[in-house]
Coordinates of N, CA and C in Angstrom, one line a residue:
X12 N -15.1 -63.6 -139.2 CA -16.3 -62.4 -139.7 C -15.8 -61.4 -138.9
X13 N -15.4 -60.6 -140.1 CA -15.5 -59.4 -139.9 C -16.2 -58.5 -140.0
X14 N -16.1 -57.5 -138.6 CA -17.5 -56.6 -138.4 C -18.3 -56.0 -139.6
X15 N -19.6 -55.7 -139.7 CA -20.2 -54.8 -140.7 C -19.6 -53.6 -140.7
X16 N -19.1 -52.7 -139.8 CA -18.8 -51.7 -140.0 C -17.3 -51.8 -140.8
X17 N -16.8 -52.9 -140.8 CA -15.2 -53.0 -141.6 C -15.7 -53.7 -142.9
X18 N -17.0 -54.5 -143.1 CA -17.1 -55.3 -144.0 C -17.9 -53.5 -145.4
X19 N -18.6 -52.9 -144.9 CA -18.8 -51.6 -145.7 C -17.9 -50.9 -146.0
X20 N -16.9 -50.8 -145.1 CA -15.4 -49.6 -145.2 C -15.3 -50.2 -146.7
X21 N -14.7 -51.9 -146.8 CA -13.9 -52.3 -147.8 C -14.9 -51.8 -149.2
X22 N -16.1 -51.7 -149.2 CA -16.7 -52.0 -150.0 C -16.7 -51.2 -151.6
X23 N -17.2 -51.9 -152.2 CA -17.2 -50.6 -153.7 C -18.6 -51.3 -153.5
X24 N -23.5 -48.3 -161.8 CA -25.0 -47.8 -162.4 C -24.8 -46.9 -162.2
X25 N -28.8 -45.0 -163.0 CA -29.5 -44.0 -163.2 C -30.5 -42.7 -162.9
X26 N -30.6 -39.7 -167.2 CA -30.9 -39.3 -167.1 C -31.4 -39.4 -168.3
X27 N -32.7 -40.6 -166.3 CA -32.3 -40.2 -168.1 C -32.0 -39.1 -167.9
X28 N -29.2 -38.2 -169.1 CA -29.7 -37.3 -169.0 C -29.4 -36.3 -170.1
X29 N -28.9 -35.0 -169.6 CA -29.0 -34.5 -170.8 C -28.1 -34.1 -172.2
X30 N -27.0 -35.0 -171.3 CA -25.5 -34.6 -173.0 C -25.6 -36.0 -173.2
X31 N -24.7 -36.1 -174.0 CA -24.5 -37.1 -174.4 C -23.7 -38.0 -173.7
X32 N -22.7 -37.4 -173.0 CA -21.8 -37.8 -172.0 C -22.6 -38.5 -170.5
X33 N -23.6 -38.6 -170.6 CA -24.2 -39.1 -169.2 C -24.8 -39.6 -170.0
X34 N -25.6 -39.7 -171.3 CA -26.1 -40.4 -171.8 C -25.3 -41.9 -172.5
X35 N -24.0 -42.1 -172.2 CA -23.1 -42.8 -172.6 C -23.3 -43.6 -171.0
X36 N -23.6 -43.2 -170.1 CA -23.4 -43.6 -168.5 C -24.9 -44.6 -168.8
X37 N -25.6 -44.2 -169.6 CA -26.9 -44.9 -169.4 C -27.2 -46.1 -170.5
X38 N -26.0 -45.9 -171.6 CA -26.3 -46.7 -172.4 C -27.8 -47.4 -173.4
X39 N -28.3 -46.5 -173.7 CA -29.8 -47.0 -173.5 C -29.8 -47.5 -175.5
X40 N -30.1 -48.4 -175.6 CA -30.7 -49.1 -177.0 C -31.7 -49.9 -177.3
X41 N -31.8 -49.9 -178.1 CA -33.5 -51.2 -178.6 C -32.8 -52.0 -179.4
X42 N -33.6 -53.2 -179.1 CA -32.9 -54.4 -179.8 C -33.3 -54.6 -181.2
X43 N -32.6 -54.8 -182.3 CA -32.8 -55.3 -183.4 C -33.4 -56.8 -184.0
X44 N -34.2 -56.9 -184.6 CA -34.8 -57.8 -185.1 C -35.3 -59.3 -183.8
X45 N -36.1 -58.3 -183.4 CA -36.9 -59.4 -182.2 C -38.1 -59.9 -182.1
X46 N -38.3 -60.4 -181.8 CA -39.7 -61.1 -181.4 C -40.7 -60.3 -181.1
X47 N -41.8 -60.3 -181.2 CA -42.8 -58.5 -180.7 C -42.9 -59.4 -179.3
X48 N -43.1 -60.5 -179.2 CA -43.6 -61.0 -177.5 C -42.3 -61.0 -177.2
X49 N -41.6 -60.5 -177.1 CA -39.7 -60.6 -176.4 C -39.5 -59.1 -176.0
X50 N -38.0 -59.0 -175.6 CA -37.7 -57.2 -175.1 C -37.7 -56.5 -176.0
X51 N -38.0 -56.7 -177.2 CA -38.0 -55.7 -178.1 C -38.6 -54.3 -177.2
X52 N -37.8 -53.4 -178.0 CA -38.2 -52.3 -177.9 C -37.9 -51.6 -176.7
X53 N -37.1 -52.7 -175.5 CA -37.4 -52.3 -173.9 C -36.1 -51.6 -173.8
X54 N -35.6 -50.5 -172.9 CA -34.7 -49.4 -173.0 C -34.3 -50.0 -171.5
X55 N -33.1 -49.7 -171.6 CA -31.7 -50.2 -170.1 C -32.2 -48.8 -169.6
X56 N -32.3 -48.8 -168.1 CA -32.0 -47.9 -167.0 C -30.5 -47.8 -166.4
X57 N -29.4 -47.7 -166.6 CA -28.2 -47.8 -166.4 C -27.7 -47.1 -165.3
X58 N -27.5 -47.9 -164.0 CA -26.9 -47.1 -163.2 C -26.0 -47.4 -163.0
X59 N -24.6 -47.2 -162.0 CA -23.1 -47.4 -162.3 C -23.3 -48.2 -160.7
X60 N -22.7 -48.6 -159.4 CA -22.2 -49.1 -158.2 C -21.3 -50.0 -158.1
X61 N -20.5 -50.2 -157.0 CA -19.4 -50.6 -156.6 C -19.7 -52.0 -156.3
X62 N -18.0 -52.2 -157.1 CA -17.8 -53.6 -157.1 C -18.0 -54.4 -156.0
X63 N -17.1 -53.6 -155.2 CA -16.9 -54.4 -153.6 C -18.3 -54.6 -153.0
X64 N -19.0 -54.0 -153.0 CA -20.4 -54.1 -152.4 C -20.9 -55.1 -152.7
X65 N -21.2 -54.3 -154.6 CA -21.7 -55.8 -154.5 C -21.1 -57.1 -154.7
X66 N -20.4 -57.5 -154.3 CA -19.4 -58.8 -154.2 C -20.2 -59.0 -152.3
X67 N -20.0 -58.5 -152.0 CA -20.5 -58.2 -150.0 C -22.4 -58.7 -150.3
X68 N -23.0 -58.0 -151.1 CA -24.2 -58.2 -151.0 C -24.2 -59.8 -151.8
X69 N -23.8 -60.3 -152.4 CA -24.1 -61.7 -153.4 C -23.8 -62.4 -152.1
X70 N -22.6 -62.5 -151.6 CA -22.1 -63.2 -150.2 C -23.7 -63.7 -149.3
X71 N -23.5 -61.9 -149.0 CA -25.1 -62.7 -148.0 C -25.8 -63.2 -148.2
X72 N -26.5 -63.0 -149.4 CA -27.5 -63.5 -150.0 C -26.9 -65.1 -150.1
X73 N -26.1 -65.7 -150.7 CA -25.7 -66.9 -150.5 C -25.4 -67.8 -149.3
X74 N -25.3 -66.8 -148.6 CA -25.4 -67.3 -147.0 C -26.6 -67.0 -146.2
X75 N -27.7 -66.4 -146.6 CA -28.3 -66.1 -145.8 C -28.5 -65.1 -145.3
X76 N -27.6 -64.6 -144.8 CA -27.2 -63.3 -144.3 C -28.3 -62.3 -144.0
X77 N -28.4 -62.0 -142.8 CA -28.7 -60.3 -142.7 C -28.5 -59.4 -143.7
X78 N -29.1 -58.6 -144.5 CA -28.6 -57.2 -145.3 C -28.7 -56.2 -144.9
X79 N -27.7 -55.2 -144.0 CA -27.6 -54.6 -143.3 C -28.0 -53.3 -144.1
X80 N -28.4 -52.0 -143.3 CA -28.7 -50.8 -144.4 C -27.8 -50.3 -145.1
X81 N -27.3 -49.9 -143.7 CA -25.3 -49.2 -144.1 C -24.6 -50.0 -145.2
X82 N -24.9 -51.3 -145.7 CA -24.4 -52.0 -146.9 C -25.1 -51.5 -148.5
X83 N -26.6 -51.1 -148.0 CA -27.2 -50.7 -149.1 C -27.4 -49.6 -149.5
X84 N -26.9 -48.7 -148.6 CA -26.4 -47.7 -148.4 C -24.8 -46.8 -149.4
X85 N -24.4 -48.4 -149.9 CA -23.6 -47.8 -150.4 C -23.7 -47.5 -151.8
X86 N -25.1 -48.3 -152.4 CA -25.8 -48.4 -153.4 C -26.1 -46.9 -154.3
X87 N -26.1 -45.7 -153.4 CA -26.9 -44.3 -153.8 C -26.3 -44.0 -154.4
X88 N -24.7 -43.5 -154.6 CA -24.1 -42.8 -155.4 C -23.0 -42.5 -155.3
X89 N -23.0 -43.0 -156.8 CA -21.0 -43.6 -157.6 C -20.4 -43.3 -157.4
X90 N -20.3 -41.7 -156.9 CA -19.3 -40.7 -156.1 C -18.9 -40.8 -155.1
X91 N -19.6 -41.4 -154.3 CA -19.2 -41.2 -152.9 C -17.7 -42.4 -151.9
X92 N -18.1 -43.1 -153.3 CA -16.8 -43.9 -152.8 C -14.9 -43.4 -153.9
X93 N -13.8 -43.9 -153.1 CA -12.9 -43.6 -153.6 C -12.8 -43.9 -155.1
X94 N -11.8 -43.2 -155.1 CA -11.4 -42.6 -156.6 C -10.9 -44.0 -157.7
X95 N -10.2 -44.5 -156.4 CA -10.0 -46.0 -157.5 C -10.7 -47.0 -157.0
X96 N -11.6 -46.5 -156.5 CA -13.1 -47.9 -156.7 C -13.5 -48.2 -158.3
X97 N -13.7 -49.2 -157.9 CA -14.1 -50.0 -159.7 C -15.9 -50.1 -159.3
X98 N -16.7 -49.1 -160.4 CA -17.8 -49.6 -160.5 C -18.4 -49.8 -161.7
X99 N -19.2 -50.9 -161.5 CA -19.9 -51.5 -162.4 C -21.2 -51.0 -163.4
X100 N -21.7 -51.1 -164.0 CA -23.0 -50.7 -164.9 C -23.7 -52.1 -164.3
X101 N -25.2 -51.7 -163.6 CA -26.1 -52.4 -163.9 C -27.6 -52.0 -164.6
X102 N -28.8 -53.1 -164.9 CA -29.7 -52.1 -165.5 C -31.1 -52.4 -164.7
X103 N -31.4 -51.1 -163.9 CA -32.3 -51.3 -163.4 C -34.0 -50.7 -163.9
X104 N -33.5 -51.4 -165.1 CA -34.9 -51.8 -165.3 C -35.8 -52.9 -165.9
X105 N -35.3 -53.6 -164.3 CA -35.6 -54.9 -163.6 C -36.6 -54.4 -162.5
X106 N -36.5 -53.6 -161.8 CA -37.6 -52.6 -161.0 C -38.7 -51.9 -161.7
X107 N -38.9 -52.2 -163.0 CA -39.7 -50.9 -163.6 C -41.5 -51.1 -163.1
X108 N -41.3 -52.6 -162.9 CA -42.7 -53.1 -162.9 C -43.1 -52.6 -161.7
X109 N -42.3 -52.4 -160.7 CA -42.3 -52.1 -158.8 C -42.2 -50.7 -159.1
X110 N -42.3 -49.5 -160.0 CA -42.1 -48.2 -159.5 C -42.1 -48.1 -161.1
X111 N -43.5 -48.0 -161.4 CA -44.3 -47.4 -162.8 C -43.9 -46.0 -163.5
X112 N -44.1 -46.1 -164.6 CA -44.0 -44.7 -165.3 C -44.3 -43.4 -164.8
X113 N -45.4 -43.8 -163.9 CA -46.4 -42.3 -163.5 C -45.9 -42.2 -161.8
X114 N -44.9 -42.7 -161.2 CA -44.1 -42.6 -160.3 C -42.8 -42.0 -160.5
X115 N -43.2 -41.2 -159.6 CA -41.0 -40.3 -159.4 C -40.0 -41.3 -160.2
X116 N -38.8 -41.1 -160.6 CA -37.9 -42.0 -161.0 C -36.9 -42.3 -159.8
X117 N -36.6 -43.5 -159.4 CA -35.7 -43.9 -158.0 C -34.6 -43.6 -158.9
X118 N -33.8 -43.1 -160.0 CA -32.8 -42.3 -159.9 C -33.0 -41.1 -160.7
X119 N -32.7 -40.4 -159.7 CA -32.4 -38.1 -160.0 C -31.8 -38.1 -160.8
X120 N -32.1 -36.3 -161.5 CA -31.0 -36.1 -162.1 C -30.0 -35.8 -161.8
X121 N -29.3 -36.1 -160.9 CA -28.3 -36.0 -159.5 C -27.6 -37.1 -159.9
X122 N -28.3 -38.2 -160.5 CA -28.0 -39.5 -160.4 C -27.4 -40.1 -159.0
X123 N -28.7 -39.9 -158.0 CA -28.9 -40.2 -156.8 C -30.0 -41.3 -156.5
X124 N -29.4 -42.6 -156.5 CA -30.3 -43.6 -156.6 C -31.1 -43.2 -155.1
X125 N -32.9 -43.7 -154.7 CA -33.7 -43.8 -154.3 C -33.4 -45.3 -153.4
X126 N -32.2 -45.2 -152.7 CA -32.4 -46.7 -152.3 C -33.2 -47.1 -150.8
X127 N -33.8 -45.7 -150.5 CA -34.6 -45.9 -149.2 C -36.2 -46.4 -149.8
X128 N -36.3 -45.6 -150.7 CA -37.0 -45.6 -150.9 C -37.7 -47.4 -151.9
X129 N -36.6 -47.9 -152.5 CA -36.4 -49.1 -153.1 C -36.7 -50.1 -151.8
X130 N -35.9 -49.6 -150.3 CA -35.9 -50.7 -149.3 C -38.1 -50.6 -148.8
X131 N -38.6 -49.6 -148.9 CA -39.2 -49.5 -148.1 C -40.9 -49.8 -149.4
X132 N -40.5 -50.2 -150.0 CA -41.0 -51.1 -151.7 C -41.0 -53.0 -151.4
X133 N -39.4 -52.9 -151.6 CA -38.8 -53.8 -151.7 C -38.3 -55.1 -150.4
X134 N -38.2 -54.2 -149.5 CA -37.5 -54.7 -148.4 C -36.2 -54.6 -148.4
X135 N -35.8 -54.9 -146.6 CA -33.9 -55.2 -147.4 C -33.5 -56.0 -148.4
X136 N -33.8 -57.3 -148.4 CA -33.8 -58.6 -148.9 C -34.4 -58.7 -150.4
X137 N -35.2 -57.8 -150.4 CA -35.8 -57.4 -152.1 C -35.2 -56.6 -152.6
X138 N -34.9 -55.9 -152.6 CA -33.5 -54.6 -152.7 C -32.5 -55.3 -153.3
X139 N -31.8 -55.8 -151.7 CA -31.0 -56.3 -152.3 C -30.5 -57.5 -153.7
X140 N -31.9 -58.4 -153.6 CA -32.3 -59.2 -154.8 C -32.0 -58.7 -156.2
X141 N -32.9 -57.3 -155.7 CA -32.6 -56.3 -157.4 C -31.6 -55.7 -158.0
X142 N -30.7 -55.3 -157.3 CA -29.4 -54.8 -157.2 C -28.5 -56.3 -157.8
X143 N -28.7 -57.5 -157.3 CA -28.3 -58.3 -158.3 C -28.7 -58.6 -159.4
X144 N -29.9 -58.7 -159.0 CA -30.5 -58.9 -160.6 C -30.2 -58.1 -161.7
X145 N -30.5 -56.7 -161.2 CA -29.7 -55.6 -162.0 C -28.5 -56.3 -163.0
X146 N -27.5 -56.2 -162.4 CA -25.9 -56.7 -163.0 C -26.7 -57.4 -163.5
X147 N -27.1 -59.0 -163.2 CA -27.3 -59.8 -164.7 C -28.0 -59.0 -165.8
X148 N -28.9 -58.6 -165.4 CA -29.7 -57.9 -166.6 C -29.1 -56.9 -167.7
X149 N -28.7 -56.1 -167.0 CA -26.9 -55.8 -167.9 C -26.1 -56.9 -168.5
X150 N -25.8 -58.1 -168.1 CA -25.2 -58.3 -168.1 C -25.3 -59.8 -169.9
X151 N -26.5 -60.0 -169.4 CA -27.6 -60.3 -170.7 C -27.9 -59.6 -171.9
X152 N -28.1 -58.1 -172.0 CA -27.8 -57.1 -172.8 C -28.9 -57.8 -173.2
X153 N -30.0 -57.6 -172.9 CA -31.4 -58.0 -173.7 C -31.5 -57.2 -174.8
X154 N -31.2 -55.6 -175.2 CA -31.3 -54.9 -176.2 C -30.6 -55.3 -177.2
X155 N -29.8 -56.1 -177.5 CA -28.3 -57.0 -178.5 C -27.4 -55.9 -178.2
X156 N -26.9 -54.5 -177.9 CA -26.6 -53.8 -178.0 C -25.0 -54.3 -178.4
X157 N -24.4 -53.8 -179.3 CA -22.9 -54.0 -179.4 C -22.2 -53.7 -178.3
X158 N -21.1 -55.0 -178.6 CA -20.6 -54.9 -177.2 C -19.4 -53.5 -176.9
X159 N -18.8 -53.2 -178.0 CA -17.9 -51.7 -178.3 C -19.0 -50.8 -177.6
X160 N -20.2 -51.2 -177.8 CA -20.8 -49.5 -177.3 C -21.2 -49.5 -176.3
X161 N -21.5 -50.5 -175.2 CA -22.0 -50.6 -174.2 C -21.0 -50.0 -172.7
X162 N -22.2 -49.5 -171.6 CA -21.1 -49.1 -170.5 C -20.2 -50.2 -170.3
X163 N -19.0 -49.1 -170.0 CA -18.1 -50.6 -169.6 C -17.7 -49.8 -167.3
X164 N -17.0 -50.8 -166.6 CA -16.7 -50.4 -166.0 C -15.6 -49.5 -166.0
X165 N -15.4 -48.8 -164.6 CA -14.6 -47.5 -164.5 C -14.6 -47.2 -163.2
X166 N -13.6 -46.6 -163.2 CA -13.1 -46.2 -161.5 C -13.9 -44.7 -161.2
X167 N -14.2 -44.9 -160.0 CA -14.8 -43.6 -159.5 C -14.4 -42.4 -160.2
X168 N -13.2 -42.2 -160.3 CA -12.5 -41.2 -160.8 C -12.9 -40.8 -162.2
X169 N -13.1 -41.6 -162.9 CA -13.6 -41.7 -164.2 C -15.3 -41.6 -164.0
X170 N -15.8 -42.0 -163.3 CA -17.1 -41.4 -163.3 C -17.4 -40.0 -163.4
X171 N -16.9 -39.5 -162.2 CA -16.9 -38.2 -161.5 C -16.7 -37.4 -163.0
X172 N -15.1 -37.7 -164.0 CA -14.9 -36.6 -164.8 C -16.3 -36.5 -166.1
X173 N -16.7 -37.6 -166.0 CA -17.5 -37.7 -166.8 C -18.8 -37.1 -166.7
X174 N -19.5 -37.2 -165.9 CA -20.4 -36.6 -164.6 C -20.3 -35.1 -164.6
X175 N -19.0 -34.9 -164.7 CA -18.9 -33.4 -164.2 C -18.9 -32.5 -165.9
X176 N -18.0 -33.3 -167.1 CA -18.1 -32.9 -168.6 C -19.7 -32.6 -168.9
X177 N -20.1 -33.4 -168.4 CA -21.5 -33.8 -168.7 C -22.7 -32.3 -168.4
X178 N -22.6 -32.3 -167.0 CA -23.0 -31.3 -166.5 C -22.8 -29.5 -167.0
X179 N -21.5 -30.4 -166.9 CA -20.8 -28.6 -168.0 C -21.6 -28.4 -169.2
X180 N -21.3 -29.2 -170.1 CA -22.1 -29.1 -171.7 C -23.6 -29.2 -171.6
X181 N -24.3 -29.2 -170.2 CA -25.6 -29.3 -170.0 C -26.0 -27.8 -169.6
X182 N -25.4 -27.6 -168.7 CA -25.3 -25.8 -168.1 C -25.3 -25.0 -169.3
X183 N -23.7 -25.2 -170.2 CA -23.4 -24.8 -171.8 C -25.2 -24.5 -172.8
X184 N -25.6 -26.0 -173.1 CA -26.9 -26.1 -173.5 C -27.9 -25.1 -172.9
X185 N -28.3 -24.8 -171.9 CA -29.0 -24.4 -171.2 C -28.7 -22.6 -171.6
X186 N -28.3 -22.2 -170.8 CA -27.2 -21.0 -171.5 C -27.0 -20.4 -173.0
X187 N -27.4 -21.1 -173.5 CA -27.0 -21.3 -175.1 C -29.0 -21.0 -175.8
X188 N -29.6 -21.8 -174.8 CA -30.7 -21.7 -175.2 C -31.6 -20.5 -174.2
X189 N -30.8 -20.0 -173.3 CA -31.4 -18.6 -172.8 C -31.3 -17.8 -173.6
X190 N -29.7 -17.7 -174.6 CA -29.6 -16.4 -175.5 C -30.7 -16.2 -176.5
X191 N -30.7 -17.8 -177.3 CA -31.6 -17.5 -178.4 C -32.6 -17.0 -177.6
X192 N -33.3 -17.3 -176.6 CA -34.7 -17.0 -176.9 C -34.4 -15.5 -176.3
X193 N -33.6 -14.9 -175.5 CA -33.5 -13.7 -175.7 C -33.6 -12.7 -176.7
X194 N -32.9 -13.9 -178.1 CA -32.6 -12.8 -179.1 C -34.2 -12.6 -179.8
X195 N -34.8 -13.8 -179.8 CA -35.7 -13.7 -180.2 C -37.0 -13.2 -179.4
X196 N -36.7 -12.8 -178.4 CA -38.0 -11.7 -177.8 C -37.0 -10.2 -177.8
X197 N -35.9 -10.1 -178.4 CA -35.7 -8.7 -178.4 C -36.2 -8.4 -180.2
X198 N -35.5 -9.0 -181.0 CA -36.5 -8.9 -182.2 C -37.6 -8.9 -182.2
X199 N -38.4 -9.7 -181.4 CA -39.9 -9.6 -181.4 C -40.5 -8.0 -181.0
X200 N -39.9 -7.4 -180.3 CA -40.0 -6.1 -179.7 C -39.8 -5.3 -181.0
X201 N -38.3 -5.4 -181.5 CA -38.1 -4.6 -182.6 C -39.3 -4.8 -183.1
X202 N -39.7 -5.5 -184.2 CA -40.9 -5.4 -185.3 C -42.2 -4.8 -184.5
X203 N -42.1 -4.8 -183.0 CA -43.8 -4.1 -182.6 C -43.3 -2.9 -182.5
X204 N -41.5 -2.2 -182.1 CA -41.8 -1.1 -182.0 C -41.7 0.2 -183.3
X205 N -41.2 -1.2 -184.7 CA -41.5 -0.7 -186.3 C -42.3 -0.5 -186.4
X206 N -43.8 -1.5 -185.9 CA -45.1 -1.6 -186.7 C -46.1 0.0 -186.1
X207 N -45.6 0.2 -184.6 CA -46.3 0.8 -184.0 C -46.0 2.5 -184.7
X208 N -45.1 3.2 -184.6 CA -44.9 4.3 -186.2 C -45.5 4.2 -187.1
X209 N -46.1 3.2 -187.9 CA -46.4 2.8 -189.2 C -47.4 2.6 -188.9
X210 N -48.6 2.2 -187.9 CA -50.0 2.8 -187.5 C -50.4 4.0 -187.1
X211 N -49.7 4.6 -186.6 CA -50.1 5.9 -186.2 C -49.6 7.0 -187.5
X212 N -48.4 6.5 -188.7 CA -48.9 7.3 -189.3 C -49.8 7.7 -190.9
X213 N -50.0 5.8 -190.8 CA -51.5 5.6 -191.5 C -52.7 6.4 -190.7
X214 N -52.9 6.3 -190.0 CA -54.5 7.1 -189.0 C -53.7 8.8 -189.6
X215 N -53.2 9.4 -189.3 CA -52.7 10.4 -189.9 C -53.2 10.7 -191.0
X216 N -52.6 9.8 -192.3 CA -53.0 9.9 -193.2 C -54.3 9.6 -193.8

């Protein structure tokens, strides 16, 4: 058997965020024509994980082997792996019950998965099982989203490019909002300045 360090080296999903390209990584959709007591209205929480790491995780669970911390930490950030490695989408909404809405999201705005928090709450084996379950949940497509609109497996390089483009667009949107706010503020100051002389003139008369 390969030592853990070798396995982890060989090994290869959650913004909600601002731009449509980042949203394409998350692939959220509501299910049409679903029964009221089913998953209708449920949203996916799509995150990308390494294919190799997921395969090793499944193997260890099947064999009843101990899950090493260094293996789980390979799931923390999709961009930490080699450019040619394959990333697979998983649906982390399966752990929503363990991390309710009033708690901080386990995926931050930089697409970092708080794996240590998952381990603290679910344990090593529980976290591993949750990640495997999350892949199955994505494959089950509970929301009934058309296959051609679903997030697809991609290389790490492709993921990085989409993420970078999305962050750039988000920054441009923020700049435009700031510029609009400055223009509105300037217009208000101009109006106030025009009203003041008129008020003084009225007093004089």
